[in-house]
Amino acid sequence: MVKYISVGKILNFHGIKGEARVGYSQNRQDFFMSLKHVFIKVGESYKKLNITSIRSNKSFLLVKFDEINDINELLPYKGCVLFVEEETVRESLDDNEYLIDEMVGLEVYDIETNKKLGFVIGVSNNGANDLLSVKTNTKHICLIPFVNAIVPVVDMKNKKIKINNIEGLLE
């Protein structure tokens, strides 16, 4: 079964010829601009939309799809999320990049003591870097900057993350 990952959203139309204003995942403009097609969820299935052109405009992209030729054909898709197949995203990831759904549930350990500290319940971004939301053994939720100096080890095979537990990090 094919799994889909969201990569953007049709925010609005641009002009009357069916061009869409698309919001995209932060720091992923180059990835989005390399796409040849995306999918849109219609009911329980995914409809393929072939991309004719993409150009940057301020903080969003202007995208023209082969299948959409005017504003009236685009309007039903306003607000819809755009997806790509998971494999397309995986191929574009660097060695130190992971999919968010793979991070959630990983156990967090202190790199020095190997003591379990908690587990990842989510991932967010503060504009500067990604943050791991970790639920500690004391049931507190703490944000840990997902940078190599603090999170040097991500072991997807064993579902573990090892952190440099500096003072005050998990309080």
XYZ file of N, CA and C in Angstrom:
513
model
N 0.834 -1.179 0.000
C 0.000 0.000 0.000
C 0.886 1.253 0.000
N 0.578 2.189 -0.844
C 1.338 3.426 -0.948
C 0.971 4.347 0.211
N 1.998 4.919 0.837
C 1.789 5.877 1.918
C 2.113 7.265 1.384
N 1.303 8.256 1.762
C 1.473 9.619 1.274
C 1.894 10.542 2.417
N 2.714 11.525 2.084
C 3.213 12.512 3.044
C 2.795 13.896 2.553
N 2.296 14.739 3.455
C 1.891 16.090 3.044
C 3.123 16.959 2.819
N 3.061 17.770 1.772
C 4.187 18.648 1.422
C 3.763 20.096 1.216
N 2.482 20.353 1.214
C 2.031 21.717 0.994
C 0.522 21.801 1.042
N 0.033 23.006 0.771
C -1.412 23.235 0.816
C -1.768 24.323 -0.187
N -2.859 24.110 -0.906
C -3.357 25.138 -1.819
C -4.036 26.203 -0.969
N -3.410 27.376 -0.908
C -3.914 28.456 -0.060
C -4.983 29.280 -0.749
N -4.781 29.499 -2.075
C -5.694 30.358 -2.804
C -5.358 30.261 -4.288
N -6.057 31.015 -5.081
C -5.762 31.082 -6.514
C -4.873 32.299 -6.765
N -4.242 32.327 -7.934
C -3.438 33.474 -8.345
C -3.807 33.769 -9.794
N -4.529 34.820 -10.000
C -4.993 35.135 -11.352
C -6.191 34.287 -11.730
N -6.521 34.287 -13.031
C -7.730 33.581 -13.477
C -7.429 32.344 -14.323
N -6.142 32.033 -14.533
C -5.782 30.920 -15.409
C -5.504 29.612 -14.675
N -5.920 29.537 -13.397
C -5.810 28.280 -12.662
C -4.514 28.091 -11.906
N -3.725 29.140 -11.767
C -2.488 29.032 -11.009
C -2.826 29.078 -9.515
N -2.148 28.240 -8.731
C -2.452 28.123 -7.300
C -1.344 28.737 -6.456
N -1.757 29.417 -5.374
C -0.818 29.844 -4.344
C -0.676 28.674 -3.389
N 0.555 28.200 -3.229
C 0.789 27.007 -2.414
C 1.739 27.319 -1.268
N 1.312 26.982 -0.070
C 2.187 27.024 1.101
C 2.901 25.686 1.184
N 4.135 25.689 1.672
C 4.929 24.452 1.692
C 5.662 24.321 3.013
N 6.168 23.141 3.273
C 6.895 22.880 4.507
C 8.131 23.764 4.588
N 8.368 24.279 5.772
C 9.486 25.192 5.985
C 10.804 24.568 5.533
N 11.636 25.350 4.898
C 12.960 24.954 4.411
C 12.907 23.854 3.349
N 11.775 23.663 2.708
C 11.659 22.592 1.709
C 11.291 23.138 0.332
N 11.576 24.410 0.068
C 11.231 25.004 -1.220
C 11.923 24.278 -2.373
N 13.219 23.990 -2.236
C 13.948 23.308 -3.311
C 13.342 21.942 -3.608
N 12.957 21.224 -2.541
C 12.329 19.912 -2.733
C 11.021 20.066 -3.501
N 10.172 20.994 -3.063
C 8.875 21.166 -3.720
C 9.070 21.563 -5.179
N 10.018 22.449 -5.434
C 10.230 22.922 -6.803
C 10.786 21.828 -7.724
N 11.306 20.751 -7.146
C 11.824 19.646 -7.957
C 10.740 18.635 -8.342
N 9.540 18.775 -7.765
C 8.476 17.801 -8.006
C 7.891 17.930 -9.405
N 7.537 16.798 -9.987
C 6.871 16.758 -11.290
C 5.357 16.607 -11.135
N 4.947 16.054 -9.993
C 3.518 15.884 -9.714
C 3.301 15.808 -8.201
N 2.071 16.030 -7.792
C 1.638 15.884 -6.405
C 0.295 15.162 -6.431
N -0.199 14.829 -5.258
C -1.500 14.179 -5.140
C -2.370 15.016 -4.222
N -3.665 14.968 -4.488
C -4.648 15.643 -3.659
C -5.669 14.594 -3.243
N -6.066 14.607 -1.984
C -7.010 13.598 -1.496
C -8.423 13.998 -1.864
N -9.099 13.109 -2.580
C -10.485 13.309 -2.981
C -11.263 12.119 -2.434
N -12.060 12.368 -1.391
C -12.756 11.259 -0.734
C -11.739 10.358 -0.058
N -11.730 9.091 -0.432
C -10.790 8.125 0.143
C -9.630 7.806 -0.793
N -9.590 8.464 -1.947
C -8.510 8.175 -2.904
C -7.673 9.425 -3.164
N -6.574 9.235 -3.836
C -5.661 10.327 -4.150
C -5.654 10.568 -5.657
N -5.819 11.826 -6.040
C -5.832 12.213 -7.443
C -4.484 12.852 -7.768
N -3.882 12.403 -8.851
C -2.583 12.927 -9.276
C -2.774 14.230 -10.034
N -1.971 15.245 -9.664
C -1.951 16.517 -10.371
C -0.534 16.725 -10.909
N -0.404 16.797 -12.223
C 0.894 17.014 -12.851
C 1.230 18.497 -12.825
N 2.461 18.803 -12.475
C 2.896 20.187 -12.352
C 3.470 20.668 -13.677
N 2.902 21.768 -14.188
C 3.374 22.399 -15.419
C 4.503 23.366 -15.115
N 4.302 24.185 -14.068
C 5.320 25.170 -13.701
C 5.215 25.519 -12.225
N 6.346 25.950 -11.677
C 6.409 26.407 -10.280
C 7.336 27.615 -10.253
N 6.898 28.630 -9.513
C 7.779 29.775 -9.289
C 7.551 30.304 -7.886
N 8.599 30.882 -7.340
C 8.550 31.412 -5.989
C 7.966 32.823 -6.001
N 7.166 33.129 -4.958
C 6.594 34.453 -4.805
C 6.446 34.727 -3.308
N 7.362 35.512 -2.758
C 7.388 35.834 -1.332
C 7.525 34.552 -0.515
N 6.581 34.263 0.363
C 6.695 33.098 1.237
C 5.851 31.912 0.761
N 5.435 31.934 -0.481
C 4.674 30.814 -1.031
C 5.118 30.560 -2.458
N 4.578 29.523 -3.053
C 4.892 29.167 -4.433
C 3.661 29.362 -5.305
N 3.881 29.686 -6.557
C 2.811 29.739 -7.540
C 2.960 28.510 -8.421
N 1.940 27.667 -8.403
C 2.009 26.370 -9.082
C 0.890 26.266 -10.110
N 1.259 25.825 -11.297
C 0.282 25.575 -12.372
C 0.240 24.072 -12.603
N -0.969 23.519 -12.598
C -1.181 22.094 -12.810
C -1.745 21.853 -14.214
N -1.322 20.768 -14.860
C -1.835 20.416 -16.189
C -3.356 20.290 -16.199
N -3.899 19.724 -15.139
C -5.319 19.384 -15.096
C -6.229 20.567 -14.772
N -5.660 21.700 -14.377
C -6.463 22.852 -13.956
C -6.150 24.026 -14.875
N -7.167 24.497 -15.598
C -6.951 25.514 -16.629
C -7.547 26.875 -16.334
N -8.364 26.979 -15.290
C -8.894 28.298 -14.941
C -9.270 28.328 -13.466
N -9.611 29.503 -13.002
C -9.911 29.725 -11.589
C -11.070 28.844 -11.109
N -12.071 28.635 -11.946
C -13.227 27.825 -11.544
C -12.862 26.372 -11.308
N -11.883 25.854 -12.042
C -11.434 24.474 -11.836
C -10.561 24.355 -10.579
N -9.913 25.453 -10.176
C -9.046 25.442 -8.996
C -9.820 25.642 -7.694
N -10.859 26.454 -7.719
C -11.586 26.814 -6.488
C -12.004 25.617 -5.622
N -12.468 24.483 -6.186
C -12.837 23.365 -5.317
C -11.665 22.791 -4.511
N -10.431 23.082 -4.937
C -9.243 22.555 -4.259
C -8.640 23.545 -3.263
N -9.208 24.743 -3.172
C -8.699 25.741 -2.228
C -8.766 25.162 -0.818
N -7.648 25.223 -0.100
C -7.566 24.686 1.253
C -7.166 23.227 1.323
N -7.015 22.578 0.178
C -6.650 21.154 0.163
C -5.141 20.964 0.362
N -4.811 19.905 1.048
C -3.416 19.544 1.301
C -2.876 18.781 0.100
N -1.603 19.064 -0.236
C -0.930 18.373 -1.330
C 0.002 17.312 -0.751
N 0.045 16.162 -1.404
C 0.828 15.031 -0.921
C 1.783 14.535 -1.998
N 2.823 13.823 -1.555
C 3.668 13.046 -2.451
C 3.786 11.655 -1.842
N 4.214 10.715 -2.649
C 4.416 9.370 -2.132
C 5.590 9.381 -1.161
N 5.489 8.604 -0.107
C 6.521 8.571 0.933
C 7.907 8.327 0.345
N 8.010 7.461 -0.620
C 9.313 7.132 -1.213
C 9.966 8.363 -1.847
N 9.172 9.253 -2.411
C 9.700 10.488 -3.003
C 10.370 11.341 -1.933
N 9.772 11.412 -0.763
C 10.347 12.182 0.341
C 11.601 11.493 0.852
N 11.541 10.188 1.031
C 12.702 9.443 1.549
C 13.940 9.640 0.674
N 13.740 9.660 -0.638
C 14.860 9.821 -1.560
C 15.534 11.179 -1.394
N 14.804 12.178 -0.906
C 15.358 13.532 -0.785
C 15.978 13.811 0.586
N 15.825 12.897 1.543
C 16.336 13.136 2.893
C 17.849 12.975 2.949
N 18.497 13.866 3.694
C 19.922 13.729 3.968
C 20.109 12.668 5.045
N 21.363 12.307 5.324
C 21.652 11.279 6.320
C 21.134 11.623 7.709
N 21.106 12.895 8.061
C 20.666 13.287 9.400
C 19.233 13.832 9.410
N 18.441 13.480 8.405
C 17.042 13.896 8.348
C 16.137 12.670 8.457
N 14.994 12.867 9.125
C 14.067 11.767 9.374
C 12.639 12.266 9.164
N 11.743 11.345 8.906
C 10.329 11.682 8.829
C 9.785 11.808 10.251
N 8.911 12.782 10.459
C 8.382 13.037 11.797
C 7.709 11.801 12.380
N 6.921 11.090 11.580
C 6.210 9.931 12.135
C 7.160 8.817 12.554
N 8.389 8.805 12.043
C 9.376 7.822 12.482
C 9.983 8.207 13.826
N 10.015 9.489 14.127
C 10.610 9.976 15.373
C 9.677 9.769 16.565
N 8.380 9.933 16.333
C 7.411 9.810 17.422
C 7.438 8.380 17.955
N 7.578 8.272 19.274
C 7.613 6.968 19.931
C 9.022 6.489 20.252
N 10.051 7.117 19.684
C 11.414 6.704 20.004
C 11.712 7.006 21.469
N 12.407 6.078 22.111
C 12.789 6.273 23.505
C 14.021 7.157 23.562
N 14.089 7.992 24.602
C 15.189 8.941 24.773
C 16.043 8.497 25.958
N 17.362 8.409 25.717
C 18.311 7.967 26.736
C 19.408 9.004 26.935
N 19.965 9.039 28.149
C 21.128 9.854 28.443
C 22.342 9.152 27.834
N 23.122 9.860 27.044
C 24.248 9.245 26.337
C 25.344 8.780 27.303
N 25.488 9.440 28.467
C 26.535 9.074 29.418
C 26.123 7.920 30.323
N 24.905 7.963 30.856
C 24.470 6.956 31.837
C 23.651 5.833 31.213
N 23.194 6.044 29.999
C 22.303 5.108 29.291
C 20.974 4.907 30.024
N 20.613 5.883 30.883
C 19.354 5.843 31.618
C 18.241 6.359 30.707
N 17.107 5.648 30.708
C 15.959 6.092 29.922
C 15.367 7.333 30.563
N 15.193 8.378 29.738
C 14.688 9.652 30.224
C 13.231 9.906 29.849
N 12.754 9.244 28.791
C 11.395 9.455 28.316
C 11.247 8.978 26.891
N 10.275 9.562 26.169
C 10.069 9.189 24.771
C 9.528 10.373 23.993
N 9.749 10.359 22.681
C 9.340 11.448 21.802
C 7.841 11.349 21.538
N 7.137 12.483 21.738
C 5.694 12.498 21.472
C 5.349 13.393 20.285
N 6.341 14.152 19.801
C 6.079 15.030 18.661
C 7.326 15.760 18.221
N 7.229 16.402 17.074
C 8.319 17.204 16.529
C 7.708 18.508 16.024
N 8.372 19.614 16.336
C 7.916 20.922 15.858
C 9.128 21.712 15.381
N 8.908 22.940 14.975
C 9.999 23.781 14.492
C 9.802 25.185 15.036
N 10.883 25.790 15.537
C 10.785 27.143 16.088
C 11.319 28.199 15.121
N 11.562 27.816 13.885
C 12.103 28.732 12.894
C 13.603 28.584 12.745
N 14.294 28.293 13.842
C 15.743 28.113 13.803
C 16.113 26.645 13.623
N 15.390 25.760 14.305
C 15.663 24.324 14.192
C 14.456 23.517 14.663
N 14.518 22.226 14.420
C 13.460 21.330 14.869
C 13.583 21.105 16.370
N 12.442 20.835 16.993
C 12.385 20.562 18.422
C 11.689 19.234 18.651
N 12.273 18.392 19.493
C 11.643 17.135 19.876
C 10.831 17.392 21.139
N 9.561 17.032 21.128
C 8.731 17.087 22.335
C 8.896 15.747 23.022
N 9.451 15.779 24.219
C 9.752 14.548 24.945
C 8.937 14.505 26.224
N 8.230 13.394 26.414
C 7.503 13.173 27.675
C 8.462 12.412 28.581
N 8.835 13.043 29.683
C 9.840 12.456 30.573
C 9.219 11.392 31.476
N 10.083 10.706 32.200
C 9.626 9.681 33.140
C 8.760 10.285 34.240
N 8.922 11.593 34.493
C 8.113 12.267 35.515
C 6.854 12.898 34.914
N 6.564 12.540 33.661
C 5.353 12.963 32.937
C 5.372 14.433 32.504
N 6.519 15.103 32.594
C 6.652 16.460 32.075
C 6.904 16.380 30.571
N 6.499 17.411 29.851
C 6.795 17.492 28.423
C 7.833 18.590 28.233
N 8.957 18.219 27.644
C 10.072 19.136 27.442
C 10.404 19.219 25.958
N 10.876 20.388 25.544
C 11.313 20.578 24.161
C 12.836 20.492 24.111
N 13.332 19.624 23.233
C 14.772 19.431 23.075
C 15.156 19.845 21.664
N 16.097 20.807 21.536
C 16.554 21.186 20.190
C 17.164 19.975 19.475
N 16.683 19.718 18.275
C 17.162 18.568 17.509
C 18.396 18.990 16.705
N 19.488 19.200 17.458
C 20.772 19.577 16.877
C 21.801 18.548 17.318
N 22.819 18.357 16.516
C 23.805 17.310 16.761
C 24.502 17.442 18.118
N 24.716 18.655 18.606
C 25.394 18.843 19.892
C 24.569 18.286 21.055
N 23.245 18.298 20.931
C 22.376 17.803 22.004
C 21.864 16.398 21.699
N 21.594 16.118 20.426
C 21.073 14.801 20.014
C 22.074 14.177 19.030
N 23.177 13.619 19.563
C 24.200 13.084 18.665
C 23.876 11.708 18.072
N 22.952 10.968 18.700
C 22.669 9.602 18.240
C 21.173 9.404 18.009
N 20.828 9.036 16.774
C 19.470 8.604 16.446
C 19.611 7.206 15.871
N 19.128 6.225 16.614
C 19.238 4.823 16.221
C 17.844 4.320 15.845
N 17.504 4.492 14.555
C 16.164 4.100 14.104
C 15.950 2.588 14.231
N 16.994 1.800 14.017
C 16.876 0.342 14.079
C 16.421 -0.118 15.470
N 17.005 0.477 16.515
C 16.666 0.099 17.890
C 15.663 1.049 18.537
N 15.153 2.001 17.748
C 14.134 2.944 18.198
C 14.572 3.727 19.436
N 15.827 4.252 19.365
C 16.392 4.999 20.484
C 17.032 6.292 20.000
N 16.962 7.280 20.870
C 17.688 8.529 20.692
C 18.528 8.697 21.941
N 19.789 9.089 21.752
C 20.661 9.362 22.890
C 20.986 10.848 22.868
N 20.811 11.475 24.045
C 21.027 12.920 24.134
C 22.116 13.250 25.147
N 22.735 14.400 24.956
C 23.606 14.990 25.968
C 22.673 15.724 26.913
N 22.416 15.127 28.058
C 21.436 15.669 28.994
C 22.061 16.777 29.832
N 22.195 17.934 29.203
C 22.793 19.059 29.922
C 21.834 19.552 31.014
N 22.408 20.163 32.034
C 21.626 20.607 33.188
C 20.497 21.546 32.764
N 19.295 21.260 33.236
C 18.130 22.089 32.957
C 17.379 21.741 31.690
N 17.896 20.826 30.888
C 17.268 20.493 29.609
C 15.900 19.846 29.788
N 15.795 18.933 30.729
C 14.545 18.180 30.902
C 13.787 18.603 32.170
N 13.728 19.895 32.418
C 12.993 20.364 33.604
C 11.749 21.102 33.218
